[in-house]
């Protein structure tokens, strides 16, 4: 009723006050844009991304839109189609107040591939992570059901092998094509792949098995249509696993950053020290503080 | 004047008459969709693709749109933004009448992730590869300089560890942004990752080292800007290595198909049987004969 209308009006006001400082990055391929600016004197980052075209709205789109002819040549013609706004929404994410770190995160940057030995991790990467003490309060809010509780798709409450499964922010959940869920471990203190040993096999196997089952049950998507992996480096240092639909080229699913959970499990089974001793490769952006550390160490 | 208005009305009519037969393919990432259907009893293909977000329309977009709140957690909130239609157009291409070839061209093939144990390789995959006897004559033509000799970027003629480095067909060599080269081993008979053992380490290390050096010399691109990997399954069964620019999301660089050469070398160094014994995961398209073999074996 009135409350909802009020909320919508209030939301509308939020963006009309926004003053753009700088476009941080954009992608013509993905139809998104990352903007730094001010919202009522606070630094903010706004992310706009056009939404995928949904098959179930095509009929309405075809009848309810207007077409402007652009070009006609033989059997080919092109048009600009103007659709009813509710059939053509733009997914909008607001980070406010945004810190310097957020702004840097979304700034388009060149990347370099870093080679990190087990010793490099101990002497360069780990001290850097510890000194930064990146906040994972928002993860704890989720684990404690203080936020996003209504978004939980599956929960295993076991304190050792348990996890929550939620849609990733990037997924609008309107279609299965770009399905993207994250499993977040209840256990705290496992920072990344580098911390994993054989003692974590039950946790990893539990996430792999129950995550796949939950996705089959909720979205009717079988394991053979899933890409299940970890990132190294992760974007936050609380262990989490990515579930994306095979065929959807999710950002960060490239071989230089993603590690299949099935491979991680096999590697730990055959060598408990695999992720302590291996040289791992990952891309770092020019403005990443960790890259400076590798440069200082003469490693790049 | 009147003519233009008339044209727009006529155009609007075109799509409202369209009857969808089938969605041929779509991309949630690129926000496009390819649809087969009928336009006035003729076969037609319609391609819709959302347009990139333009920096010069942002101010108008922010003031002229309505926002619907979806989620709020700490400093993060997400909304659905409904924009004025003229600021959020959809590029529309019509092919009419469309032939069978057009329809096939735009038809997406679904993929399934296959789990191949070492035993599966011996009992299912290897017999299939051998029976198909996929021709690699075109590779031999390159190695014997009967074809593409003028495209060779670097050559190491050693019969055991030697290789040729050439631009991949997909790369037009017009810009470095999407650099893509292939190193093809002179040694014949190494079908894929599955054939590799410790005896191939000198070959792999030679390709890795000299390939990177040749690319630095020819394109001024250092190793820290390269993604160097093998495919499994490969598209042809003669050992070759992919060199692509980091940051360019080359087709097939996803974690489900690509294996970093640096990881392959490390894995063979610590376990000579690594690629004989491991379970490997890879996507196969619905129309791939190998997928049928896995289905017959009850593995999917």
PDB file of C-alpha atoms in Angstrom, chain A residues 105 111 113 170 180 193 229-237 240 242 250-260 280-285 288, chain B residues 227 246 253-255 260 263:
ATOM      1  CA  UNK A 105      38.271  -2.172  -6.274  1.00  0.00           C
ATOM      2  CA  UNK A 111      46.520  -6.879 -14.125  1.00  0.00           C
ATOM      3  CA  UNK A 113      50.206 -12.438 -13.102  1.00  0.00           C
ATOM      4  CA  UNK A 170      25.793 -10.269  -9.157  1.00  0.00           C
ATOM      5  CA  UNK A 180      25.626 -17.715  -9.306  1.00  0.00           C
ATOM      6  CA  UNK A 193      43.056 -22.053  -0.338  1.00  0.00           C
ATOM      7  CA  UNK A 229      35.317 -23.442  -7.589  1.00  0.00           C
ATOM      8  CA  UNK A 230      37.319 -21.260  -5.227  1.00  0.00           C
ATOM      9  CA  UNK A 231      39.143 -18.064  -6.049  1.00  0.00           C
ATOM     10  CA  UNK A 232      42.788 -17.431  -5.268  1.00  0.00           C
ATOM     11  CA  UNK A 233      43.311 -14.658  -4.290  1.00  0.00           C
ATOM     12  CA  UNK A 234      39.744 -14.442  -2.961  1.00  0.00           C
ATOM     13  CA  UNK A 235      38.077 -11.034  -2.722  1.00  0.00           C
ATOM     14  CA  UNK A 236      37.538 -11.576   1.034  1.00  0.00           C
ATOM     15  CA  UNK A 237      39.461 -13.806   3.409  1.00  0.00           C
ATOM     16  CA  UNK A 240      33.693 -19.441   0.388  1.00  0.00           C
ATOM     17  CA  UNK A 242      31.449 -20.303  -5.999  1.00  0.00           C
ATOM     18  CA  UNK A 250      31.107 -15.641 -14.876  1.00  0.00           C
ATOM     19  CA  UNK A 251      33.717 -12.982 -14.072  1.00  0.00           C
ATOM     20  CA  UNK A 252      36.639 -14.694 -12.318  1.00  0.00           C
ATOM     21  CA  UNK A 253      36.028 -18.193 -13.705  1.00  0.00           C
ATOM     22  CA  UNK A 254      39.251 -18.084 -15.737  1.00  0.00           C
ATOM     23  CA  UNK A 255      42.009 -20.618 -15.127  1.00  0.00           C
ATOM     24  CA  UNK A 256      44.279 -17.877 -13.733  1.00  0.00           C
ATOM     25  CA  UNK A 257      42.047 -17.288 -10.708  1.00  0.00           C
ATOM     26  CA  UNK A 258      39.629 -20.203 -10.281  1.00  0.00           C
ATOM     27  CA  UNK A 259      40.369 -23.606  -8.731  1.00  0.00           C
ATOM     28  CA  UNK A 260      37.796 -26.374  -9.217  1.00  0.00           C
ATOM     29  CA  UNK A 280      50.205 -20.543  -7.061  1.00  0.00           C
ATOM     30  CA  UNK A 281      49.583 -18.049  -9.866  1.00  0.00           C
ATOM     31  CA  UNK A 282      47.019 -15.271  -9.752  1.00  0.00           C
ATOM     32  CA  UNK A 283      46.371 -11.887 -11.351  1.00  0.00           C
ATOM     33  CA  UNK A 284      46.720  -8.719  -9.294  1.00  0.00           C
ATOM     34  CA  UNK A 285      45.633  -5.283 -10.405  1.00  0.00           C
ATOM     35  CA  UNK A 288      46.533  -3.672  -5.426  1.00  0.00           C
TER      36      UNK A 288
ATOM     37  CA  UNK B 227      48.067 -16.866 -19.567  1.00  0.00           C
ATOM     38  CA  UNK B 246      46.022 -11.919 -19.411  1.00  0.00           C
ATOM     39  CA  UNK B 253      40.231 -20.096 -20.833  1.00  0.00           C
ATOM     40  CA  UNK B 254      37.727 -21.071 -18.141  1.00  0.00           C
ATOM     41  CA  UNK B 255      38.772 -23.284 -15.242  1.00  0.00           C
ATOM     42  CA  UNK B 260      47.940 -23.686 -16.564  1.00  0.00           C
ATOM     43  CA  UNK B 263      50.585 -26.159 -12.785  1.00  0.00           C
TER      44      UNK B 263
END
